[in-house]
């Protein structure tokens, strides 16, 4: 399979292991020159529709927060009214808690964009390739790439690169 040569992992095997990143190996792929080249390629050869989608996920507007706040309050009212088991009704709903929730959801959406539309050897998949690509669920490599790309393109929003 070409994964081991002379008692060592081959370069191809290392790239496979980047998808797993075993804790015991202490891998720091973000500092590897091959990863840096891939980040540069992901940023510089980014299709306009991908950039637009990234921008949409990274940008949380006052309107987004107002809608999310209204949804949370409506859900809380339904729970208190007895329509659902009480799950979050005891938690205070604040603009800050809604913002933290939106950041969590948006980072997840960003991750899914990288799981489904980005690959290390190829960069961004074309619209024709996307439907045929396997979704790589919770891929540590894609998450690391998402963090690096977002940090590079939106350095003023570090919470999206966490």
PDB file of C-alpha atoms in Angstrom:
ATOM      1  CA  UNK A   1       0.000   0.000   0.000  1.00  0.00           C
ATOM      2  CA  UNK A   2       3.032   2.264   0.198  1.00  0.00           C
ATOM      3  CA  UNK A   3       2.385   3.443   3.737  1.00  0.00           C
ATOM      4  CA  UNK A   4       5.597   2.134   5.309  1.00  0.00           C
ATOM      5  CA  UNK A   5       9.070   2.258   3.833  1.00  0.00           C
ATOM      6  CA  UNK A   6      12.339   1.384   5.577  1.00  0.00           C
ATOM      7  CA  UNK A   7      10.493   1.022   8.893  1.00  0.00           C
ATOM      8  CA  UNK A   8       8.988   4.536   8.728  1.00  0.00           C
ATOM      9  CA  UNK A   9       5.730   6.089   7.633  1.00  0.00           C
ATOM     10  CA  UNK A  10       5.891   7.386   4.099  1.00  0.00           C
ATOM     11  CA  UNK A  11       4.866  10.936   3.237  1.00  0.00           C
ATOM     12  CA  UNK A  12       1.612   9.587   1.767  1.00  0.00           C
ATOM     13  CA  UNK A  13       0.872   7.747   5.030  1.00  0.00           C
ATOM     14  CA  UNK A  14       1.423  10.911   7.045  1.00  0.00           C
ATOM     15  CA  UNK A  15      -1.191  12.685   4.977  1.00  0.00           C
ATOM     16  CA  UNK A  16      -3.645   9.845   5.664  1.00  0.00           C
ATOM     17  CA  UNK A  17      -2.915  10.159   9.385  1.00  0.00           C
ATOM     18  CA  UNK A  18      -3.648  13.884   9.217  1.00  0.00           C
ATOM     19  CA  UNK A  19      -7.302  12.870   8.881  1.00  0.00           C
ATOM     20  CA  UNK A  20      -7.118  11.028  12.216  1.00  0.00           C
ATOM     21  CA  UNK A  21      -4.458  12.959  14.140  1.00  0.00           C
ATOM     22  CA  UNK A  22      -4.001  10.394  16.925  1.00  0.00           C
ATOM     23  CA  UNK A  23      -3.551  12.221  20.242  1.00  0.00           C
ATOM     24  CA  UNK A  24      -0.619  10.045  21.236  1.00  0.00           C
ATOM     25  CA  UNK A  25       1.343  11.257  18.210  1.00  0.00           C
ATOM     26  CA  UNK A  26       1.102  14.909  19.220  1.00  0.00           C
ATOM     27  CA  UNK A  27       0.650  15.970  15.599  1.00  0.00           C
ATOM     28  CA  UNK A  28       0.758  19.699  14.877  1.00  0.00           C
ATOM     29  CA  UNK A  29      -0.113  19.703  11.210  1.00  0.00           C
ATOM     30  CA  UNK A  30      -0.744  23.451  11.061  1.00  0.00           C
ATOM     31  CA  UNK A  31       3.018  24.028  11.230  1.00  0.00           C
ATOM     32  CA  UNK A  32       3.841  21.550   8.447  1.00  0.00           C
ATOM     33  CA  UNK A  33       4.941  23.276   5.200  1.00  0.00           C
ATOM     34  CA  UNK A  34       2.578  21.032   3.189  1.00  0.00           C
ATOM     35  CA  UNK A  35      -0.352  22.286   5.251  1.00  0.00           C
ATOM     36  CA  UNK A  36       0.773  25.898   4.832  1.00  0.00           C
ATOM     37  CA  UNK A  37       0.863  25.425   1.051  1.00  0.00           C
ATOM     38  CA  UNK A  38      -2.652  23.934   1.194  1.00  0.00           C
ATOM     39  CA  UNK A  39      -3.904  26.943   3.211  1.00  0.00           C
ATOM     40  CA  UNK A  40      -2.389  29.327   0.670  1.00  0.00           C
ATOM     41  CA  UNK A  41      -4.069  27.388  -2.141  1.00  0.00           C
ATOM     42  CA  UNK A  42      -7.434  27.296  -0.312  1.00  0.00           C
ATOM     43  CA  UNK A  43      -7.337  31.069   0.169  1.00  0.00           C
ATOM     44  CA  UNK A  44      -5.970  32.141  -3.205  1.00  0.00           C
ATOM     45  CA  UNK A  45      -7.863  29.692  -5.418  1.00  0.00           C
ATOM     46  CA  UNK A  46     -11.214  30.048  -3.691  1.00  0.00           C
ATOM     47  CA  UNK A  47     -14.294  30.058  -5.912  1.00  0.00           C
ATOM     48  CA  UNK A  48     -16.516  33.113  -5.485  1.00  0.00           C
ATOM     49  CA  UNK A  49     -19.494  31.030  -4.330  1.00  0.00           C
ATOM     50  CA  UNK A  50     -17.399  29.449  -1.549  1.00  0.00           C
ATOM     51  CA  UNK A  51     -16.092  32.852  -0.427  1.00  0.00           C
ATOM     52  CA  UNK A  52     -19.644  34.211  -0.368  1.00  0.00           C
ATOM     53  CA  UNK A  53     -20.820  31.287   1.736  1.00  0.00           C
ATOM     54  CA  UNK A  54     -17.888  31.631   4.149  1.00  0.00           C
ATOM     55  CA  UNK A  55     -18.602  35.349   4.472  1.00  0.00           C
ATOM     56  CA  UNK A  56     -22.271  34.643   5.191  1.00  0.00           C
ATOM     57  CA  UNK A  57     -21.384  32.200   7.980  1.00  0.00           C
ATOM     58  CA  UNK A  58     -18.696  34.434   9.506  1.00  0.00           C
ATOM     59  CA  UNK A  59     -20.885  37.542   9.527  1.00  0.00           C
ATOM     60  CA  UNK A  60     -23.405  37.656  12.357  1.00  0.00           C
ATOM     61  CA  UNK A  61     -25.609  40.718  11.986  1.00  0.00           C
ATOM     62  CA  UNK A  62     -27.843  42.468  14.496  1.00  0.00           C
ATOM     63  CA  UNK A  63     -30.767  41.076  12.498  1.00  0.00           C
ATOM     64  CA  UNK A  64     -29.412  37.527  12.875  1.00  0.00           C
ATOM     65  CA  UNK A  65     -29.143  38.042  16.627  1.00  0.00           C
ATOM     66  CA  UNK A  66     -32.640  39.539  16.861  1.00  0.00           C
ATOM     67  CA  UNK A  67     -34.131  36.570  14.972  1.00  0.00           C
ATOM     68  CA  UNK A  68     -32.233  34.066  17.122  1.00  0.00           C
ATOM     69  CA  UNK A  69     -33.280  35.884  20.294  1.00  0.00           C
ATOM     70  CA  UNK A  70     -36.930  35.798  19.185  1.00  0.00           C
ATOM     71  CA  UNK A  71     -36.668  32.051  18.404  1.00  0.00           C
ATOM     72  CA  UNK A  72     -35.120  31.321  21.803  1.00  0.00           C
ATOM     73  CA  UNK A  73     -37.774  33.345  23.627  1.00  0.00           C
ATOM     74  CA  UNK A  74     -40.567  31.666  21.665  1.00  0.00           C
ATOM     75  CA  UNK A  75     -39.112  28.232  22.430  1.00  0.00           C
ATOM     76  CA  UNK A  76     -38.803  29.120  26.102  1.00  0.00           C
ATOM     77  CA  UNK A  77     -42.425  30.293  26.171  1.00  0.00           C
ATOM     78  CA  UNK A  78     -43.557  27.007  24.573  1.00  0.00           C
ATOM     79  CA  UNK A  79     -41.611  24.983  27.125  1.00  0.00           C
ATOM     80  CA  UNK A  80     -42.993  26.950  30.024  1.00  0.00           C
ATOM     81  CA  UNK A  81     -46.473  26.629  28.514  1.00  0.00           C
ATOM     82  CA  UNK A  82     -46.183  22.870  28.804  1.00  0.00           C
ATOM     83  CA  UNK A  83     -45.801  21.971  25.160  1.00  0.00           C
ATOM     84  CA  UNK A  84     -42.292  20.557  25.575  1.00  0.00           C
ATOM     85  CA  UNK A  85     -40.269  19.106  28.424  1.00  0.00           C
ATOM     86  CA  UNK A  86     -38.523  21.957  30.208  1.00  0.00           C
ATOM     87  CA  UNK A  87     -35.018  21.982  28.723  1.00  0.00           C
ATOM     88  CA  UNK A  88     -33.752  25.552  28.645  1.00  0.00           C
ATOM     89  CA  UNK A  89     -36.459  27.562  30.385  1.00  0.00           C
ATOM     90  CA  UNK A  90     -34.340  27.969  33.518  1.00  0.00           C
ATOM     91  CA  UNK A  91     -31.467  29.566  31.596  1.00  0.00           C
ATOM     92  CA  UNK A  92     -31.490  33.344  31.192  1.00  0.00           C
ATOM     93  CA  UNK A  93     -31.759  34.438  27.597  1.00  0.00           C
ATOM     94  CA  UNK A  94     -29.434  37.331  26.934  1.00  0.00           C
ATOM     95  CA  UNK A  95     -28.055  38.884  23.794  1.00  0.00           C
ATOM     96  CA  UNK A  96     -24.631  37.545  24.807  1.00  0.00           C
ATOM     97  CA  UNK A  97     -25.903  33.973  25.214  1.00  0.00           C
ATOM     98  CA  UNK A  98     -27.646  34.206  21.831  1.00  0.00           C
ATOM     99  CA  UNK A  99     -24.434  35.534  20.248  1.00  0.00           C
ATOM    100  CA  UNK A 100     -22.417  32.646  21.733  1.00  0.00           C
ATOM    101  CA  UNK A 101     -25.027  30.235  20.388  1.00  0.00           C
ATOM    102  CA  UNK A 102     -24.850  31.787  16.923  1.00  0.00           C
ATOM    103  CA  UNK A 103     -21.042  31.556  16.928  1.00  0.00           C
ATOM    104  CA  UNK A 104     -21.278  27.858  17.848  1.00  0.00           C
ATOM    105  CA  UNK A 105     -23.818  27.167  15.079  1.00  0.00           C
ATOM    106  CA  UNK A 106     -21.883  29.149  12.474  1.00  0.00           C
ATOM    107  CA  UNK A 107     -18.592  27.377  13.276  1.00  0.00           C
ATOM    108  CA  UNK A 108     -20.420  24.091  12.819  1.00  0.00           C
ATOM    109  CA  UNK A 109     -21.759  25.284   9.456  1.00  0.00           C
ATOM    110  CA  UNK A 110     -18.256  26.354   8.436  1.00  0.00           C
ATOM    111  CA  UNK A 111     -16.938  22.926   9.409  1.00  0.00           C
ATOM    112  CA  UNK A 112     -19.572  21.231   7.247  1.00  0.00           C
ATOM    113  CA  UNK A 113     -18.627  23.414   4.320  1.00  0.00           C
ATOM    114  CA  UNK A 114     -15.037  22.170   4.639  1.00  0.00           C
ATOM    115  CA  UNK A 115     -16.145  18.535   5.260  1.00  0.00           C
ATOM    116  CA  UNK A 116     -18.125  18.517   2.025  1.00  0.00           C
ATOM    117  CA  UNK A 117     -16.346  20.907  -0.341  1.00  0.00           C
ATOM    118  CA  UNK A 118     -12.613  20.905   0.427  1.00  0.00           C
ATOM    119  CA  UNK A 119      -9.974  18.191   0.040  1.00  0.00           C
ATOM    120  CA  UNK A 120      -6.270  18.385   0.847  1.00  0.00           C
ATOM    121  CA  UNK A 121      -4.854  17.238  -2.475  1.00  0.00           C
ATOM    122  CA  UNK A 122      -7.401  19.071  -4.643  1.00  0.00           C
ATOM    123  CA  UNK A 123      -8.424  22.162  -2.691  1.00  0.00           C
ATOM    124  CA  UNK A 124     -11.988  23.274  -3.387  1.00  0.00           C
ATOM    125  CA  UNK A 125     -14.163  20.810  -5.226  1.00  0.00           C
ATOM    126  CA  UNK A 126     -15.986  21.997  -8.310  1.00  0.00           C
ATOM    127  CA  UNK A 127     -19.791  22.117  -8.247  1.00  0.00           C
ATOM    128  CA  UNK A 128     -19.732  18.970 -10.430  1.00  0.00           C
ATOM    129  CA  UNK A 129     -17.457  17.135  -7.970  1.00  0.00           C
ATOM    130  CA  UNK A 130     -19.347  18.117  -4.805  1.00  0.00           C
ATOM    131  CA  UNK A 131     -22.305  15.697  -5.200  1.00  0.00           C
ATOM    132  CA  UNK A 132     -19.926  12.757  -5.762  1.00  0.00           C
ATOM    133  CA  UNK A 133     -17.652  13.534  -2.805  1.00  0.00           C
ATOM    134  CA  UNK A 134     -17.980  11.590   0.408  1.00  0.00           C
ATOM    135  CA  UNK A 135     -18.745  13.758   3.407  1.00  0.00           C
ATOM    136  CA  UNK A 136     -15.946  13.314   5.898  1.00  0.00           C
ATOM    137  CA  UNK A 137     -17.792  13.742   9.180  1.00  0.00           C
ATOM    138  CA  UNK A 138     -15.878  15.589  11.933  1.00  0.00           C
ATOM    139  CA  UNK A 139     -12.621  15.495  10.000  1.00  0.00           C
ATOM    140  CA  UNK A 140      -9.811  16.979  12.155  1.00  0.00           C
ATOM    141  CA  UNK A 141      -7.895  17.969   9.013  1.00  0.00           C
ATOM    142  CA  UNK A 142     -10.859  19.897   7.561  1.00  0.00           C
ATOM    143  CA  UNK A 143     -11.464  21.593  10.926  1.00  0.00           C
ATOM    144  CA  UNK A 144      -7.798  22.620  11.141  1.00  0.00           C
ATOM    145  CA  UNK A 145      -8.021  23.964   7.583  1.00  0.00           C
ATOM    146  CA  UNK A 146     -11.242  25.853   8.398  1.00  0.00           C
ATOM    147  CA  UNK A 147      -9.525  27.487  11.366  1.00  0.00           C
ATOM    148  CA  UNK A 148      -6.498  28.503   9.286  1.00  0.00           C
ATOM    149  CA  UNK A 149      -8.532  29.835   6.345  1.00  0.00           C
ATOM    150  CA  UNK A 150     -10.904  31.828   8.546  1.00  0.00           C
ATOM    151  CA  UNK A 151      -8.004  33.239  10.594  1.00  0.00           C
ATOM    152  CA  UNK A 152      -6.320  34.350   7.369  1.00  0.00           C
ATOM    153  CA  UNK A 153      -9.409  35.873   5.721  1.00  0.00           C
ATOM    154  CA  UNK A 154     -11.158  37.277   8.801  1.00  0.00           C
ATOM    155  CA  UNK A 155      -8.461  38.013  11.403  1.00  0.00           C
ATOM    156  CA  UNK A 156     -10.829  40.471  13.122  1.00  0.00           C
ATOM    157  CA  UNK A 157     -13.153  37.580  14.059  1.00  0.00           C
ATOM    158  CA  UNK A 158     -10.890  35.142  15.949  1.00  0.00           C
ATOM    159  CA  UNK A 159     -13.858  33.390  17.611  1.00  0.00           C
ATOM    160  CA  UNK A 160     -14.749  31.919  14.210  1.00  0.00           C
ATOM    161  CA  UNK A 161     -11.262  30.394  13.901  1.00  0.00           C
ATOM    162  CA  UNK A 162     -11.476  28.504  17.201  1.00  0.00           C
TER     163      UNK A 162
END
